[in-house]
mmCIF file with all atom_site columns, C-alpha atoms in Angstrom:
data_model
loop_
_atom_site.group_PDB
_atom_site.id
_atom_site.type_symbol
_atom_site.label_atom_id
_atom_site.label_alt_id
_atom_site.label_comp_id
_atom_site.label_asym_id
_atom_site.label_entity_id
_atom_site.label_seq_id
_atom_site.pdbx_PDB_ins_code
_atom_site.Cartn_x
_atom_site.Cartn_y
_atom_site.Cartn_z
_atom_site.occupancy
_atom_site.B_iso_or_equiv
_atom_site.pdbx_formal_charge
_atom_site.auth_seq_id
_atom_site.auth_comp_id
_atom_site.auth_asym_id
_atom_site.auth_atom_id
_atom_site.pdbx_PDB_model_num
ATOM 1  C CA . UNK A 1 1  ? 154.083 14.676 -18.766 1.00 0.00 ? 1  UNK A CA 1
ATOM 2  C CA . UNK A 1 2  ? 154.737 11.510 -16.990 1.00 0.00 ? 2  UNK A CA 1
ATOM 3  C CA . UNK A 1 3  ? 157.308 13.376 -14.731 1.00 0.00 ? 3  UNK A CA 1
ATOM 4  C CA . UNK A 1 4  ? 154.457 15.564 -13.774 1.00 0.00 ? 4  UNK A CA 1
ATOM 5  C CA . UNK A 1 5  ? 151.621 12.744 -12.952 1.00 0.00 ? 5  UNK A CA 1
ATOM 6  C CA . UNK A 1 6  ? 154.664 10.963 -11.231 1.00 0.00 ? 6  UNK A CA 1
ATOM 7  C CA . UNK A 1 7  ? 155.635 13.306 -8.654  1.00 0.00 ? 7  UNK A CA 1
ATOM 8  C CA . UNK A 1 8  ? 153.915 13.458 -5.185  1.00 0.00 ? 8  UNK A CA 1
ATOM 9  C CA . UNK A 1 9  ? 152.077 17.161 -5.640  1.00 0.00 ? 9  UNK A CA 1
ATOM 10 C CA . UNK A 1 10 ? 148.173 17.288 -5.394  1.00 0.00 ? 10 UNK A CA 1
ATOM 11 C CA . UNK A 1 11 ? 146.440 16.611 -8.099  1.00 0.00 ? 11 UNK A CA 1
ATOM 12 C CA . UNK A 1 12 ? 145.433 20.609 -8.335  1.00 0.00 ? 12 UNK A CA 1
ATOM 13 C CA . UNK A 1 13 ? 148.736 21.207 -8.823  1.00 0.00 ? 13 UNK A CA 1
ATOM 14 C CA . UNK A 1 14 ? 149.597 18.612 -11.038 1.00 0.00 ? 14 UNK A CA 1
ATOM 15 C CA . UNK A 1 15 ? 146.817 19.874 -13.521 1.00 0.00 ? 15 UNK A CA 1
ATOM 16 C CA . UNK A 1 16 ? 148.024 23.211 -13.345 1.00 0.00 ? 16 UNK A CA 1
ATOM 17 C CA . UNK A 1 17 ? 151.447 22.271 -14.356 1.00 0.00 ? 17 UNK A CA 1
ATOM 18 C CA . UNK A 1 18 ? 149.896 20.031 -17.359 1.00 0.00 ? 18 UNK A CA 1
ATOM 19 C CA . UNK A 1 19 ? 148.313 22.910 -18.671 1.00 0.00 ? 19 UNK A CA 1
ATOM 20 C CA . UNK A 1 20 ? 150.835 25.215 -18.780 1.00 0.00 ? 20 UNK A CA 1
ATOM 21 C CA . UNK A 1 21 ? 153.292 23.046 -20.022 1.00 0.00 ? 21 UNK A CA 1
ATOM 22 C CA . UNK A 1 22 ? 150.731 22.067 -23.064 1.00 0.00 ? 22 UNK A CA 1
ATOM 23 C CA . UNK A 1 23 ? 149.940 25.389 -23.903 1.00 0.00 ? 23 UNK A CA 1
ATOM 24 C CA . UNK A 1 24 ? 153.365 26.005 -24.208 1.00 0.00 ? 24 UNK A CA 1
ATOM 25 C CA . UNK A 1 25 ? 153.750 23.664 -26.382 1.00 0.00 ? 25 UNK A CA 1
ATOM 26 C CA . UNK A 1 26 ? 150.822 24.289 -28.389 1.00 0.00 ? 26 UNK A CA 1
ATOM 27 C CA . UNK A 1 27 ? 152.109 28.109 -28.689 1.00 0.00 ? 27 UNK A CA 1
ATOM 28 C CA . UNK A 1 28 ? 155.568 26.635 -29.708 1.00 0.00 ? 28 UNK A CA 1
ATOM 29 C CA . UNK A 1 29 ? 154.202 24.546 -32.959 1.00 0.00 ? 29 UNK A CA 1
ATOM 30 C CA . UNK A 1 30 ? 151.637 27.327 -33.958 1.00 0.00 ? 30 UNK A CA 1
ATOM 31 C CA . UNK A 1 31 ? 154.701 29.717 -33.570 1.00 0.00 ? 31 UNK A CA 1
ATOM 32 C CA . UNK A 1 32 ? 156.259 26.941 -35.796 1.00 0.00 ? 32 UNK A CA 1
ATOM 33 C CA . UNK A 1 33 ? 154.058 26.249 -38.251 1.00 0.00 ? 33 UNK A CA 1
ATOM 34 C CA . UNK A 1 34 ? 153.789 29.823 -38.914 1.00 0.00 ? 34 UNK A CA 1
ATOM 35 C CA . UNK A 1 35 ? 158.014 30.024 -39.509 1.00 0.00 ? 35 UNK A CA 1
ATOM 36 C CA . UNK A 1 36 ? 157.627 27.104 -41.957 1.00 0.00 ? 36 UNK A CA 1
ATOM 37 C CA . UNK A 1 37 ? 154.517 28.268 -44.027 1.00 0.00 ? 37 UNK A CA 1
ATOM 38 C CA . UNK A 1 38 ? 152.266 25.062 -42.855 1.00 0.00 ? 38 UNK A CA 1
ATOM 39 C CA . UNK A 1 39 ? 149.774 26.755 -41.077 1.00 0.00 ? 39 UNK A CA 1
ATOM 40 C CA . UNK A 1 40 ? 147.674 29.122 -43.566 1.00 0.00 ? 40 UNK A CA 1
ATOM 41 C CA . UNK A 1 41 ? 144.742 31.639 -43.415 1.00 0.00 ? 41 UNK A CA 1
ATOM 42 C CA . UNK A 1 42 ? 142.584 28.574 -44.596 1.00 0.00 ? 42 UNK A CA 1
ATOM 43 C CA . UNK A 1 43 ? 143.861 25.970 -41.923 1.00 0.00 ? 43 UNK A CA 1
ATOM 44 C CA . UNK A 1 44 ? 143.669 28.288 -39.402 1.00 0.00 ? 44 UNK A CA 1
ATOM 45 C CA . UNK A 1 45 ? 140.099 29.205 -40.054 1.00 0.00 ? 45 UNK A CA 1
ATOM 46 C CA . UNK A 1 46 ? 139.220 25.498 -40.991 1.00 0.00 ? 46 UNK A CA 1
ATOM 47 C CA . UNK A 1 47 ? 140.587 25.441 -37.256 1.00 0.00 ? 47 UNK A CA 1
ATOM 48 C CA . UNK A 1 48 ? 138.411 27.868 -36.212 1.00 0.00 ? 48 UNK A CA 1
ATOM 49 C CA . UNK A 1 49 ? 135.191 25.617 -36.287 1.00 0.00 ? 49 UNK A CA 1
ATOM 50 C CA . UNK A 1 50 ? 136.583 23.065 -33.729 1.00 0.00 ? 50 UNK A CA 1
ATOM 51 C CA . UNK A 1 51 ? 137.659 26.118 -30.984 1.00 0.00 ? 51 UNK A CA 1
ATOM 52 C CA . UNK A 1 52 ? 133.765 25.258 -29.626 1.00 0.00 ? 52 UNK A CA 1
ATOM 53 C CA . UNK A 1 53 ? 134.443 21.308 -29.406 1.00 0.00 ? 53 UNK A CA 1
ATOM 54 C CA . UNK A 1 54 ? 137.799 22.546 -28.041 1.00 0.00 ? 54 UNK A CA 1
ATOM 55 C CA . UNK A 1 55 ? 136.547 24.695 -25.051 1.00 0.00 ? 55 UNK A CA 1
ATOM 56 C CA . UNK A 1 56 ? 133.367 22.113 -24.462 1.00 0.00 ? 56 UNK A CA 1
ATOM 57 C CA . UNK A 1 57 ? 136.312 19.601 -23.379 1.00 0.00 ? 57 UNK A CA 1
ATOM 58 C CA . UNK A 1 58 ? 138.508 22.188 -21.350 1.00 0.00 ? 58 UNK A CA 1
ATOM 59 C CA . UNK A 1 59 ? 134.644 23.263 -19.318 1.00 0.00 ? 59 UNK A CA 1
ATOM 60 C CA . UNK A 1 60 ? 133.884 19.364 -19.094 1.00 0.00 ? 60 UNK A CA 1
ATOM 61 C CA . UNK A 1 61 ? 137.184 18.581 -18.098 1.00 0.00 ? 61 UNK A CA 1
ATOM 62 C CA . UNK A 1 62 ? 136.959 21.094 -15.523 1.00 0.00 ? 62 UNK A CA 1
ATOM 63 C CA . UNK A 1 63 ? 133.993 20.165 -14.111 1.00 0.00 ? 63 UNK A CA 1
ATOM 64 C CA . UNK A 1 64 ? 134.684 16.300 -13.943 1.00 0.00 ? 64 UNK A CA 1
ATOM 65 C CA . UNK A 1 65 ? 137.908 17.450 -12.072 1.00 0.00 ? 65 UNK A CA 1
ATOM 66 C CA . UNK A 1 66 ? 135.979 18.992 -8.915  1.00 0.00 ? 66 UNK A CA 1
ATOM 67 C CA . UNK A 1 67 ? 134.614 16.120 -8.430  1.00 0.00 ? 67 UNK A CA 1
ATOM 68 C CA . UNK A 1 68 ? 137.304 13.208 -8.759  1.00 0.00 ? 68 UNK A CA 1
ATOM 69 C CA . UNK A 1 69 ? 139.299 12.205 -6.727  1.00 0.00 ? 69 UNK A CA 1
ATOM 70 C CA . UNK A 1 70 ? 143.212 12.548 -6.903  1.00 0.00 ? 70 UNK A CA 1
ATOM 71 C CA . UNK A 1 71 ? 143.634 8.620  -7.689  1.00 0.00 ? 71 UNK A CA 1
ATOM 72 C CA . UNK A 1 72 ? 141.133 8.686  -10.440 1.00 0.00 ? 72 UNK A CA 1
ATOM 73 C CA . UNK A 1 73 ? 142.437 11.813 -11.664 1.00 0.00 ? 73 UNK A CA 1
ATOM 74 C CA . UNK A 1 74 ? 146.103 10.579 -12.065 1.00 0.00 ? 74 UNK A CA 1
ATOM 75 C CA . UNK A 1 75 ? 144.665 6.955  -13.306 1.00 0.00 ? 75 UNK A CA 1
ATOM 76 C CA . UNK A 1 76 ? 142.172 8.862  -15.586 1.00 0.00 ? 76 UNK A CA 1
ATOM 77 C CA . UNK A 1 77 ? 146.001 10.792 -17.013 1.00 0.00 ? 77 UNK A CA 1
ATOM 78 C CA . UNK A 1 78 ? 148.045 8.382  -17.418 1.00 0.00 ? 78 UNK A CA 1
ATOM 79 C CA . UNK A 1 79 ? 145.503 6.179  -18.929 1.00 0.00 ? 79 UNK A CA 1
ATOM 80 C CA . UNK A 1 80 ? 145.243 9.081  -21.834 1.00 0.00 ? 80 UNK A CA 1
ATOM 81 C CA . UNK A 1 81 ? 148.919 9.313  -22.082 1.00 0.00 ? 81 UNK A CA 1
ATOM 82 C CA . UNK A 1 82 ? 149.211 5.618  -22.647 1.00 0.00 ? 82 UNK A CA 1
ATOM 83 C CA . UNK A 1 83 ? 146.042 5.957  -25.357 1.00 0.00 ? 83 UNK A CA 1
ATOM 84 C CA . UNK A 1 84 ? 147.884 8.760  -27.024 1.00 0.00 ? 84 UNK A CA 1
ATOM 85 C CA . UNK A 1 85 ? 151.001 6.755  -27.303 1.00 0.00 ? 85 UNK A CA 1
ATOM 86 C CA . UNK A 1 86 ? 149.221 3.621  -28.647 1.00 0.00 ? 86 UNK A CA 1
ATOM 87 C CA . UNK A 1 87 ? 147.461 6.191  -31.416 1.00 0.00 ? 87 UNK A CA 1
ATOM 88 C CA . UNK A 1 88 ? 150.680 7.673  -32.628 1.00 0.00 ? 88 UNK A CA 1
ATOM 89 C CA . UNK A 1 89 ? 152.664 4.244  -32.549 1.00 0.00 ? 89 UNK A CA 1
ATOM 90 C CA . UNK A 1 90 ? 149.794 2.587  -34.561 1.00 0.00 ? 90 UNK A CA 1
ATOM 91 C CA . UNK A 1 91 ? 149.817 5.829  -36.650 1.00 0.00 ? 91 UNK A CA 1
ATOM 92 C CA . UNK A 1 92 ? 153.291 5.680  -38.025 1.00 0.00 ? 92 UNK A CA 1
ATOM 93 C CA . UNK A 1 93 ? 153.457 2.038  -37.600 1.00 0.00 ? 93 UNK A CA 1
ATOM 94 C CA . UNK A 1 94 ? 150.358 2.083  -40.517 1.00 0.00 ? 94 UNK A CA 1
ATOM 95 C CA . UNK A 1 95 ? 152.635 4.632  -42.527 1.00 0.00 ? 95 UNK A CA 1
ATOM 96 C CA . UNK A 1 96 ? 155.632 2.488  -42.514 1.00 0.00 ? 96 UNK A CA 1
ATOM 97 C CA . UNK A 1 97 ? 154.230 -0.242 -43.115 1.00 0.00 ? 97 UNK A CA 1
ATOM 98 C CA . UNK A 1 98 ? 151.787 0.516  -45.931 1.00 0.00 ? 98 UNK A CA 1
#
């Protein structure tokens, strides 16, 4: 992901590549999940209720992109990558440590 927001393409561009290479990914653990048992009839349609929340984001997100500009749009990024990372290093930090 970072390699992506790094590089010097426009910010269109840049987006598109972000989505494809997350919805590969997402394919990839479903796929996954489904190999190793973990992902049941009842997770998936416990999943089911969120798909709304899920596409509310992708129409927001696609709306709020129009209108930025490519600086806030790679700030806006990187500023969720680096809120992801904190989550998941506080995450397992919490599990270790507890």
């Amino acid at each position: 992901m970072l390699y992506i927001l790094a590089g010097s393409d426009p910010a269109l561009r840049k987006r598109a590549d972000l989505i494809v290479v997350s919805g590969i990914a997402q394919l990839a653990a479903v796929v996954s999940m489904m190999l190793f048992g973990l992902l049941t009839f009842d997770g998936a349609s416990s999943a089911a209720y969120l798909a709304p929340v899920f596409f509310g984001g992708g129409v927001l997100g696609a709306r709020l992109f129009r209108q930025a500009s490519e600086r806030a749009y790679q700030q806006v990024a990187l500023g969720a990558l680096f809120l992801a990372a904190v989550g998941l290093l506080c995450t397992n930090l919490a599990r270790l440590l507890l």
